[in-house]
Tab-separated table of C-alpha atoms in Angstrom:
chain	number	residue	atom	x	y	z
A	155	MET	CA	-12.949	107.406	-73.962
A	156	SER	CA	-13.979	103.776	-73.728
A	157	PRO	CA	-17.225	102.354	-75.159
A	158	GLN	CA	-18.569	101.932	-71.642
A	159	THR	CA	-18.523	105.681	-71.057
A	160	ASN	CA	-19.996	106.779	-74.392
A	161	PRO	CA	-23.486	107.972	-73.425
A	162	THR	CA	-24.902	108.406	-76.915
A	163	ALA	CA	-23.487	105.781	-79.224
A	164	PRO	CA	-24.634	102.172	-78.826
A	165	THR	CA	-22.147	100.280	-76.686
A	166	PRO	CA	-20.318	97.592	-78.684
A	167	THR	CA	-19.819	94.205	-77.200
A	168	VAL	CA	-16.439	93.514	-75.657
A	169	SER	CA	-14.829	90.915	-77.873
A	170	ALA	CA	-11.511	89.154	-78.067
A	171	ALA	CA	-10.375	91.626	-80.730
A	172	THR	CA	-10.899	94.705	-78.600
A	173	SER	CA	-10.355	93.452	-75.068
A	174	PRO	CA	-6.974	94.099	-73.501
A	175	LEU	CA	-7.283	90.731	-71.822
A	176	GLY	CA	-6.956	88.726	-75.007
A	177	GLU	CA	-9.187	85.880	-76.083
A	178	GLN	CA	-12.391	85.745	-74.069
A	179	PRO	CA	-16.128	85.442	-74.676
A	180	HIS	CA	-18.245	88.575	-74.996
A	181	LEU	CA	-21.517	89.764	-73.510
A	182	LYS	CA	-24.509	88.310	-75.300
A	183	ARG	CA	-27.351	90.384	-76.799
A	184	ALA	CA	-30.243	88.470	-75.253
A	185	LEU	CA	-32.505	91.276	-73.983
A	186	GLN	CA	-35.541	91.812	-76.211
A	187	SER	CA	-37.671	94.938	-76.644
A	188	ARG	CA	-40.222	93.832	-74.044
A	189	HIS	CA	-37.429	93.325	-71.505
A	190	ILE	CA	-36.020	96.808	-72.141
A	191	GLN	CA	-39.468	98.434	-71.949
A	192	LEU	CA	-40.263	96.831	-68.608
A	193	ILE	CA	-36.750	97.426	-67.258
A	194	ALA	CA	-37.270	101.103	-68.052
A	195	ILE	CA	-40.571	101.067	-66.159
A	196	GLY	CA	-39.012	99.131	-63.285
A	197	GLY	CA	-36.255	101.718	-63.082
A	198	ALA	CA	-38.820	104.505	-62.879
A	199	ILE	CA	-41.032	102.724	-60.325
A	200	GLY	CA	-38.862	101.811	-57.385
A	201	THR	CA	-38.940	101.446	-53.637
A	202	GLY	CA	-38.946	105.227	-53.407
A	203	LEU	CA	-42.542	105.302	-54.627
A	204	PHE	CA	-43.979	102.403	-52.626
A	205	MET	CA	-42.143	103.045	-49.339
A	206	GLY	CA	-40.303	106.364	-49.545
A	207	SER	CA	-43.253	108.446	-50.696
A	208	GLY	CA	-44.733	108.075	-47.217
A	209	LYS	CA	-41.942	110.221	-45.834
A	210	THR	CA	-41.996	112.700	-48.710
A	211	ILE	CA	-45.723	113.274	-48.190
A	212	SER	CA	-45.269	113.697	-44.436
A	213	VAL	CA	-42.453	116.238	-44.781
A	214	ALA	CA	-43.585	118.139	-47.875
A	215	GLY	CA	-47.360	117.884	-48.060
A	216	PRO	CA	-49.104	118.335	-51.430
A	217	SER	CA	-46.028	119.991	-52.979
A	218	VAL	CA	-44.324	116.591	-53.081
A	219	TYR	CA	-45.825	115.707	-56.462
A	220	VAL	CA	-43.967	118.630	-58.002
A	221	VAL	CA	-40.744	117.047	-56.767
A	222	HIS	CA	-41.315	114.099	-57.957
A	223	LEU	CA	-42.316	97.029	-43.514
A	224	ALA	CA	-45.914	97.006	-42.263
A	225	PRO	CA	-45.673	93.192	-40.646
A	226	ALA	CA	-43.936	92.683	-37.248
A	227	LEU	CA	-41.174	90.056	-37.326
A	228	PRO	CA	-38.602	88.947	-34.748
A	229	GLU	CA	-35.459	91.056	-34.975
A	230	TRP	CA	-33.235	88.019	-35.534
A	231	SER	CA	-35.228	87.038	-38.630
A	232	LEU	CA	-34.561	90.221	-40.620
A	233	PRO	CA	-30.829	89.613	-41.301
A	234	VAL	CA	-31.620	86.005	-42.193
A	235	ILE	CA	-34.317	87.064	-44.657
A	236	ALA	CA	-31.987	89.667	-46.180
A	237	LEU	CA	-29.258	87.047	-46.644
A	238	VAL	CA	-31.680	84.593	-48.278
A	239	VAL	CA	-32.976	87.302	-50.654
A	240	ILE	CA	-29.415	88.230	-51.679
A	241	LEU	CA	-28.588	84.594	-52.428
A	242	ILE	CA	-31.793	84.180	-54.449
A	243	LEU	CA	-31.113	87.297	-56.529
A	244	ILE	CA	-27.514	86.293	-57.222
A	245	GLY	CA	-28.816	82.879	-58.262
A	246	LEU	CA	-31.327	84.487	-60.636
A	247	ASN	CA	-28.601	86.567	-62.302
A	248	LEU	CA	-26.053	83.773	-62.714
A	249	PRO	CA	-27.621	81.585	-65.451
A	250	THR	CA	-27.973	84.057	-68.375
A	251	VAL	CA	-28.714	87.725	-68.974
A	252	ARG	CA	-32.089	86.630	-70.326
A	253	ALA	CA	-32.878	85.200	-66.880
A	254	PHE	CA	-32.315	88.666	-65.423
A	255	GLY	CA	-34.483	90.187	-68.153
A	256	GLU	CA	-37.351	87.790	-67.480
A	257	THR	CA	-37.133	88.292	-63.704
A	258	GLU	CA	-37.131	92.066	-63.993
A	259	PHE	CA	-39.925	91.920	-66.574
A	260	TRP	CA	-42.281	90.228	-64.116
A	261	PHE	CA	-41.105	92.318	-61.151
A	262	ALA	CA	-41.923	95.444	-63.158
A	263	MET	CA	-45.269	93.988	-64.240
A	264	VAL	CA	-46.279	93.487	-60.610
A	265	LYS	CA	-45.410	97.115	-59.823
A	266	ILE	CA	-47.345	98.408	-62.816
A	267	VAL	CA	-50.466	96.456	-61.866
A	268	ALA	CA	-50.215	97.717	-58.268
A	269	VAL	CA	-49.869	101.372	-59.251
A	270	VAL	CA	-52.652	101.202	-61.832
A	271	ALA	CA	-54.917	99.456	-59.299
A	272	LEU	CA	-54.150	102.163	-56.725
A	273	ILE	CA	-54.961	104.943	-59.201
A	274	ILE	CA	-58.226	103.319	-60.326
A	275	ALA	CA	-59.341	102.489	-56.773
A	276	GLY	CA	-58.351	105.938	-55.519
A	277	LEU	CA	-60.209	107.730	-58.295
A	278	ALA	CA	-63.293	105.654	-57.517
A	279	LEU	CA	-63.102	106.641	-53.837
A	280	ILE	CA	-62.662	110.306	-54.770
A	281	LEU	CA	-65.515	110.372	-57.279
A	282	LEU	CA	-67.821	108.565	-54.843
A	283	GLY	CA	-66.869	110.936	-52.007
A	284	TYR	CA	-65.820	108.038	-49.767
A	285	GLU	CA	-65.888	108.854	-46.047
A	286	SER	CA	-63.187	107.380	-43.802
A	287	GLU	CA	-61.918	108.217	-40.333
A	288	HIS	CA	-59.683	110.781	-42.060
A	289	GLY	CA	-62.578	112.583	-43.745
A	290	ARG	CA	-64.123	112.654	-47.221
A	291	ALA	CA	-61.937	111.747	-50.211
A	292	SER	CA	-61.588	114.841	-52.374
A	293	PHE	CA	-59.135	116.633	-54.649
A	294	ALA	CA	-59.558	119.581	-52.269
A	295	HIS	CA	-57.003	117.918	-49.975
A	296	LEU	CA	-54.327	119.024	-52.433
A	297	TRP	CA	-54.693	122.677	-51.444
A	298	ALA	CA	-56.423	122.369	-48.068
A	299	ASP	CA	-54.757	121.509	-44.729
A	300	GLY	CA	-52.261	124.339	-44.863
A	301	GLY	CA	-52.084	124.973	-48.576
A	302	PHE	CA	-49.932	123.588	-51.366
A	303	PHE	CA	-46.611	124.391	-49.644
A	304	SER	CA	-48.113	123.459	-46.293
A	305	THR	CA	-44.778	122.699	-44.587
A	306	GLY	CA	-42.987	125.682	-46.077
A	307	PHE	CA	-40.267	125.877	-48.687
A	308	MET	CA	-37.782	123.851	-46.621
A	309	GLY	CA	-40.302	121.032	-46.300
A	310	PHE	CA	-40.561	121.054	-50.084
A	311	VAL	CA	-36.743	120.946	-50.334
A	312	ALA	CA	-36.551	118.056	-47.852
A	313	ALA	CA	-38.659	115.914	-50.179
A	314	PHE	CA	-35.944	115.979	-52.843
A	315	GLN	CA	-33.896	113.365	-50.981
A	316	ILE	CA	-36.423	110.561	-51.411
A	317	ALA	CA	-37.484	111.916	-54.802
A	318	THR	CA	-33.873	111.598	-55.980
A	319	PHE	CA	-33.663	108.047	-54.681
A	320	ALA	CA	-36.939	107.228	-56.399
A	321	PHE	CA	-35.328	107.757	-59.799
A	322	VAL	CA	-32.250	105.675	-59.055
A	323	GLY	CA	-32.250	102.984	-61.718
A	324	ILE	CA	-33.459	104.897	-64.765
A	325	GLU	CA	-29.879	104.841	-66.092
A	326	LEU	CA	-30.161	101.047	-66.139
A	327	VAL	CA	-31.645	101.292	-69.634
A	328	GLY	CA	-28.299	102.587	-70.943
A	329	THR	CA	-26.392	99.914	-69.063
A	330	THR	CA	-28.238	97.219	-71.028
A	331	ALA	CA	-26.938	98.534	-74.374
A	332	ALA	CA	-24.290	95.835	-74.800
A	333	GLU	CA	-26.829	93.054	-74.182
A	334	THR	CA	-29.849	94.445	-76.065
A	335	GLN	CA	-31.135	93.241	-79.388
A	336	ASP	CA	-31.340	96.083	-81.931
A	337	PRO	CA	-30.247	98.842	-79.479
A	338	ASP	CA	-30.588	101.579	-82.133
A	339	ARG	CA	-34.356	101.072	-82.104
A	340	ASN	CA	-35.137	99.652	-78.658
A	341	LEU	CA	-33.111	101.992	-76.438
A	342	PRO	CA	-34.480	105.320	-77.775
A	343	LYS	CA	-38.001	103.921	-77.583
A	344	ALA	CA	-37.512	102.954	-73.922
A	345	VAL	CA	-35.801	106.220	-72.940
A	346	ASN	CA	-38.418	108.442	-74.609
A	347	SER	CA	-41.215	106.700	-72.746
A	348	ILE	CA	-39.760	107.416	-69.281
A	349	PRO	CA	-41.192	110.988	-68.879
A	350	VAL	CA	-44.711	109.762	-69.681
A	351	ARG	CA	-44.366	106.976	-67.140
A	352	ILE	CA	-43.169	109.406	-64.502
A	353	LEU	CA	-46.262	111.551	-65.065
A	354	LEU	CA	-48.552	108.532	-64.863
A	355	PHE	CA	-47.017	106.443	-62.119
A	356	TYR	CA	-45.456	109.053	-59.831
A	357	ILE	CA	-47.479	112.211	-60.280
A	358	GLY	CA	-50.707	110.311	-60.870
A	359	SER	CA	-50.367	108.048	-57.844
A	360	LEU	CA	-49.251	110.849	-55.503
A	361	VAL	CA	-52.184	113.054	-56.537
A	362	VAL	CA	-54.566	110.173	-55.842
A	363	LEU	CA	-52.907	109.308	-52.515
A	364	MET	CA	-53.186	112.864	-51.194
A	365	SER	CA	-56.755	113.221	-52.454
A	366	VAL	CA	-58.070	110.061	-50.787
A	367	MET	CA	-56.613	111.140	-47.429
A	368	PRO	CA	-55.210	114.462	-46.144
A	369	TRP	CA	-51.423	114.532	-46.316
A	370	THR	CA	-51.334	115.000	-42.535
A	371	SER	CA	-52.788	111.503	-42.081
A	372	TYR	CA	-49.825	109.638	-43.555
A	373	ASP	CA	-47.251	107.892	-41.379
A	374	ALA	CA	-43.667	108.275	-42.611
A	375	ASP	CA	-42.761	104.760	-41.414
A	376	ASN	CA	-45.341	102.955	-43.570
A	377	SER	CA	-46.178	102.669	-47.240
A	378	PRO	CA	-48.891	105.197	-48.216
A	379	PHE	CA	-50.346	102.583	-50.567
A	380	ILE	CA	-51.040	100.281	-47.623
A	381	GLN	CA	-52.452	103.146	-45.549
A	382	VAL	CA	-54.919	104.092	-48.310
A	383	PHE	CA	-56.286	100.559	-48.679
A	384	ASP	CA	-56.515	100.248	-44.887
A	385	ALA	CA	-58.497	103.492	-44.720
A	386	ALA	CA	-60.787	102.176	-47.468
A	387	GLY	CA	-61.574	99.117	-45.364
A	388	LEU	CA	-59.749	96.715	-47.655
A	389	PRO	CA	-57.242	94.908	-45.400
A	390	ALA	CA	-56.793	92.120	-47.954
A	391	ALA	CA	-55.746	94.653	-50.579
A	392	ALA	CA	-53.379	96.238	-48.050
A	393	ALA	CA	-51.767	92.846	-47.455
A	394	ILE	CA	-51.328	92.379	-51.203
A	395	VAL	CA	-49.701	95.800	-51.463
A	396	ASN	CA	-47.338	94.725	-48.700
A	397	LEU	CA	-46.170	91.938	-50.981
A	398	VAL	CA	-45.824	94.466	-53.799
A	399	VAL	CA	-43.600	96.618	-51.576
A	400	LEU	CA	-41.364	93.607	-50.991
A	401	THR	CA	-41.406	92.807	-54.701
A	402	SER	CA	-40.409	96.384	-55.459
A	403	ALA	CA	-37.484	96.143	-53.045
A	404	MET	CA	-36.378	92.873	-54.642
A	405	SER	CA	-36.694	94.441	-58.085
A	406	SER	CA	-34.491	97.364	-57.038
A	407	ALA	CA	-31.905	94.975	-55.634
A	408	ASN	CA	-32.122	92.784	-58.729
A	409	SER	CA	-31.527	95.671	-61.129
A	410	GLY	CA	-28.775	96.997	-58.855
A	411	ILE	CA	-27.004	93.638	-58.936
A	412	TYR	CA	-27.217	93.592	-62.722
A	413	SER	CA	-26.016	97.150	-63.319
A	414	THR	CA	-23.237	97.026	-60.716
A	415	SER	CA	-21.856	93.749	-62.000
A	416	ARG	CA	-21.797	95.093	-65.580
A	417	MET	CA	-20.087	98.303	-64.472
A	418	VAL	CA	-17.439	96.332	-62.574
A	419	TYR	CA	-17.006	94.093	-65.615
A	420	GLY	CA	-16.639	97.116	-67.889
A	421	LEU	CA	-14.057	98.686	-65.574
A	422	ALA	CA	-12.112	95.427	-65.428
A	423	THR	CA	-11.937	95.124	-69.217
A	424	GLU	CA	-10.425	98.629	-69.254
A	425	GLN	CA	-7.889	97.724	-66.532
A	426	ASP	CA	-9.626	100.067	-64.055
A	427	ALA	CA	-10.612	97.142	-61.829
A	428	PRO	CA	-8.867	93.822	-61.096
A	429	SER	CA	-8.824	91.556	-64.162
A	430	LEU	CA	-10.496	88.843	-62.087
A	431	PHE	CA	-13.808	90.643	-62.628
A	432	ALA	CA	-13.477	90.698	-66.436
A	433	ARG	CA	-13.938	86.948	-66.711
A	434	LEU	CA	-17.199	85.607	-68.123
A	435	SER	CA	-18.820	82.291	-67.381
A	436	ARG	CA	-19.582	79.705	-70.051
A	437	ARG	CA	-22.997	81.391	-70.340
A	438	ASN	CA	-21.364	84.801	-70.993
A	439	VAL	CA	-22.253	86.204	-67.561
A	440	PRO	CA	-19.685	88.179	-65.473
A	441	GLN	CA	-20.053	85.845	-62.506
A	442	ASN	CA	-17.065	87.146	-60.507
A	443	ALA	CA	-18.449	90.678	-60.712
A	444	LEU	CA	-21.816	89.274	-59.601
A	445	PHE	CA	-20.227	87.613	-56.571
A	446	LEU	CA	-18.507	90.887	-55.619
A	447	THR	CA	-21.845	92.683	-55.817
A	448	GLY	CA	-23.389	90.071	-53.540
A	449	VAL	CA	-20.622	90.490	-50.955
A	450	VAL	CA	-21.110	94.270	-50.915
A	451	LEU	CA	-24.854	93.749	-50.522
A	452	LEU	CA	-24.179	91.872	-47.307
A	453	SER	CA	-23.551	95.262	-45.714
A	454	SER	CA	-27.331	95.615	-45.630
A	455	VAL	CA	-27.463	92.678	-43.231
A	456	ALA	CA	-25.085	94.529	-40.899
A	457	MET	CA	-27.249	97.672	-41.171
A	458	LEU	CA	-30.234	95.765	-39.803
A	459	ALA	CA	-28.359	95.111	-36.567
A	460	PHE	CA	-28.484	98.801	-35.629
A	461	GLY	CA	-32.232	98.606	-35.050
A	462	LEU	CA	-33.031	101.997	-36.588
A	463	GLY	CA	-36.661	102.968	-37.194
A	464	GLU	CA	-37.953	102.283	-40.691
A	465	SER	CA	-38.097	105.946	-41.642
A	466	THR	CA	-34.692	106.853	-40.142
A	467	GLY	CA	-32.890	103.807	-41.523
A	468	PHE	CA	-34.528	104.207	-44.909
A	469	ALA	CA	-33.556	107.886	-45.046
A	470	ILE	CA	-29.894	107.170	-44.227
A	471	VAL	CA	-29.548	104.304	-46.701
A	472	THR	CA	-31.365	106.136	-49.475
A	473	THR	CA	-29.301	109.268	-48.921
A	474	VAL	CA	-26.066	107.332	-49.364
A	475	SER	CA	-27.530	105.619	-52.418
A	476	SER	CA	-28.757	108.908	-53.880
A	477	LEU	CA	-25.375	110.571	-53.411
A	478	CYS	CA	-23.550	107.653	-55.014
A	479	PHE	CA	-25.889	107.696	-57.988
A	480	MET	CA	-25.623	111.456	-58.281
A	481	PHE	CA	-21.896	110.854	-58.650
A	482	VAL	CA	-22.594	108.196	-61.305
A	483	TRP	CA	-24.944	110.520	-63.175
A	484	SER	CA	-22.376	113.320	-62.925
A	485	MET	CA	-19.715	111.064	-64.456
A	486	ILE	CA	-22.124	110.219	-67.281
A	487	LEU	CA	-22.668	113.932	-67.925
A	488	VAL	CA	-18.947	114.711	-67.783
A	489	SER	CA	-18.271	111.786	-70.135
A	490	TYR	CA	-20.846	113.215	-72.518
A	491	ILE	CA	-19.224	116.650	-72.420
A	492	VAL	CA	-15.829	115.086	-73.166
A	493	TYR	CA	-17.376	112.910	-75.861
A	494	ARG	CA	-18.800	115.952	-77.658
A	495	LYS	CA	-15.399	117.630	-77.552
A	496	ARG	CA	-13.262	114.623	-78.452
A	497	ARG	CA	-15.511	112.874	-80.965
A	498	PRO	CA	-17.585	115.625	-82.620
A	499	GLN	CA	-17.691	113.700	-85.894
A	500	GLU	CA	-19.440	110.776	-84.181
A	501	HIS	CA	-21.807	113.044	-82.296
A	502	ALA	CA	-22.771	114.774	-85.549
A	503	VAL	CA	-24.117	111.516	-87.012
A	504	SER	CA	-25.652	110.215	-83.774
A	505	LYS	CA	-29.178	108.893	-84.209
A	506	PHE	CA	-30.259	109.670	-80.642
A	507	ARG	CA	-28.948	112.956	-79.262
A	508	MET	CA	-29.483	114.686	-75.948
A	509	PRO	CA	-31.923	117.625	-76.301
A	510	PHE	CA	-30.204	121.001	-75.796
A	511	SER	CA	-26.973	119.055	-75.524
A	512	ARG	CA	-24.689	122.069	-75.135
A	513	VAL	CA	-26.348	123.447	-72.002
A	514	MET	CA	-28.342	120.613	-70.376
A	515	PRO	CA	-25.339	118.767	-68.851
A	516	TRP	CA	-24.353	121.960	-67.032
A	517	VAL	CA	-27.941	122.621	-65.932
A	518	VAL	CA	-28.213	119.121	-64.458
A	519	LEU	CA	-24.822	119.391	-62.726
A	520	ALA	CA	-25.973	122.675	-61.168
A	521	PHE	CA	-29.157	120.926	-60.003
A	522	PHE	CA	-27.016	118.285	-58.294
A	523	VAL	CA	-25.265	121.053	-56.358
A	524	PHE	CA	-28.705	122.208	-55.207
A	525	LEU	CA	-29.491	118.644	-54.103
A	526	LEU	CA	-26.322	118.503	-51.999
A	527	TRP	CA	-27.527	121.614	-50.204
A	528	ALA	CA	-31.003	120.115	-49.833
A	529	PHE	CA	-29.547	117.051	-48.114
A	530	THR	CA	-28.117	119.238	-45.335
A	531	GLY	CA	-31.578	120.293	-44.196
A	532	ASP	CA	-32.600	117.092	-42.367
A	533	ALA	CA	-30.808	115.249	-39.553
A	534	ASP	CA	-31.214	111.819	-41.177
A	535	THR	CA	-29.951	112.935	-44.573
A	536	ARG	CA	-27.016	114.746	-42.947
A	537	VAL	CA	-25.886	111.416	-41.470
A	538	GLY	CA	-25.876	109.905	-44.951
A	539	LEU	CA	-24.117	112.967	-46.317
A	540	VAL	CA	-21.309	112.554	-43.777
A	541	ALA	CA	-21.063	108.771	-44.222
A	542	THR	CA	-20.845	108.732	-48.022
A	543	PRO	CA	-17.247	110.070	-48.277
A	544	VAL	CA	-16.086	106.979	-46.354
A	545	TRP	CA	-17.136	104.825	-49.307
A	546	PHE	CA	-15.324	107.054	-51.769
A	547	ALA	CA	-12.220	106.980	-49.560
A	548	LEU	CA	-12.219	103.169	-49.641
A	549	LEU	CA	-12.598	103.207	-53.430
A	550	GLY	CA	-9.771	105.752	-53.688
A	551	ILE	CA	-7.439	103.569	-51.648
A	552	GLY	CA	-8.220	100.595	-53.856
A	553	TYR	CA	-7.702	102.616	-57.011
A	554	LEU	CA	-4.328	103.962	-55.820
A	555	GLY	CA	-3.188	100.369	-55.355
A	556	LEU	CA	-4.462	99.432	-58.814
A	557	ARG	CA	-2.610	102.329	-60.466
A	558	ARG	CA	0.721	100.875	-59.380
A	559	THR	CA	0.321	97.704	-61.430
A	560	SER	CA	2.166	97.414	-64.746
A	561	ALA	CA	-1.084	96.518	-66.544
A	562	HIS	CA	-2.744	99.739	-65.396
A	563	ARG	CA	0.289	101.805	-66.377
A	564	ARG	CA	0.137	100.308	-69.865
A	565	ALA	CA	-3.599	100.993	-70.016
A	566	ARG	CA	-3.032	104.644	-69.064
A	567	ASP	CA	-0.358	105.007	-71.732
A	568	GLU	CA	-2.677	103.466	-74.324
A	569	HIS	CA	-5.510	105.756	-73.219
A	570	ARG	CA	-3.337	108.846	-73.556
A	571	ALA	CA	-2.327	107.759	-77.063
A	572	VAL	CA	-5.947	107.131	-78.043
A	573	ALA	CA	-7.045	110.474	-76.549
A	574	ALA	CA	-4.326	112.331	-78.479
A	575	ARG	CA	-5.394	110.605	-81.689
A	576	GLU	CA	-9.043	111.466	-81.037
A	577	ARG	CA	-8.209	115.123	-80.447
A	578	GLU	CA	-6.233	115.187	-83.685
A	579	LEU	CA	-9.082	113.629	-85.679
A	580	ALA	CA	-11.585	115.994	-84.024
A	581	GLU	CA	-9.518	119.016	-84.998
A	582	ARG	CA	-9.213	117.812	-88.597
A	583	TRP	CA	-12.973	117.251	-88.733
A	584	ARG	CA	-13.693	120.735	-87.353
A	585	GLN	CA	-11.353	122.331	-89.901
A	586	GLY	CA	-12.995	120.402	-92.708
A	587	THR	CA	-16.450	121.358	-91.450
A	588	ASP	CA	-15.508	125.042	-91.202
A	589	ARG	CA	-14.428	125.017	-94.824
């Protein structure tokens, strides 16, 4: 198992001594604790909360919190804007990894301020009993208007699609291991804080949203944050939230560009991707992997040409994204299971272990099977479910071509030798431990 797939031990930097590509620079540890903390928050507060929660509320009602673009523009302008945003984000990631860290730090800060402001303003409206065209703000909306499971169990299940997408990005904290200062201290601190942030930012904001207005009042095609401020008679605040929604989308794209480029770089250093993508710039940034990520992102420009409604298009794209990340998370879990079996001596001295590590990977994998079933319950998510295998087929074709190269054959032979050695050392360790 390579360092890139070890989910518990800190990931070592790829250096000239360990890289199969020979002499080359290595990734630089330039991300500080504040960067990692805010990246963790940014990963937990994504577009799924600001935009997607409108659909989850409309399909699930109040039960959504257990599970868990407003201006008109000419059609021709949307692909142009998307292209400009992609170029800007690639440009922000090219200089240094610290530039990414600073950008994501401030993106995350904007999202935090917006969510906290929503919670404070919403609580004020609830406590004051604010009257709007939708009725009086009250916590009673959580169980009124049809009850907690007001759209039935299948409505509750349908909300899992956007809820899954909402948490895409939390694994980004682990991806930063090779470029983080003092990962033994900073990474556990960031990971352990994620559940608290989910309770505050997701559960807290959704409870407030559905208390200010009945869940039946929300439009699936618009951000619920904007709808709440509109109902409160604060159009200026709604306009600001619109900017926050855009910032959130840019933050998601920014973190996606970072994580994807590092994954491609890691695969290339292990001969599982073309060696072209293992090259670093003079500033120790995998620029070729960044450019590949930007090219793939251009598919979003093509998607805009179909003219789908916001809710429908968002559901299809987020379903594909959720399924791809479920695959990524599954590979992380499988890697962890193999890691425990093949390197038990390292796991025994790990400073940061998975709770209930023997059973939790299997529990989560079973939950993913449930999610696959949940995605079959809605027409929009079924489209994404059918489309996703096309992407895996393209990857499979590319990988079959890569396997035929002499470099990949050598890498497979080396991997088999390393795996055999690891199994031998693991068995010796177990025998010594038993005695």
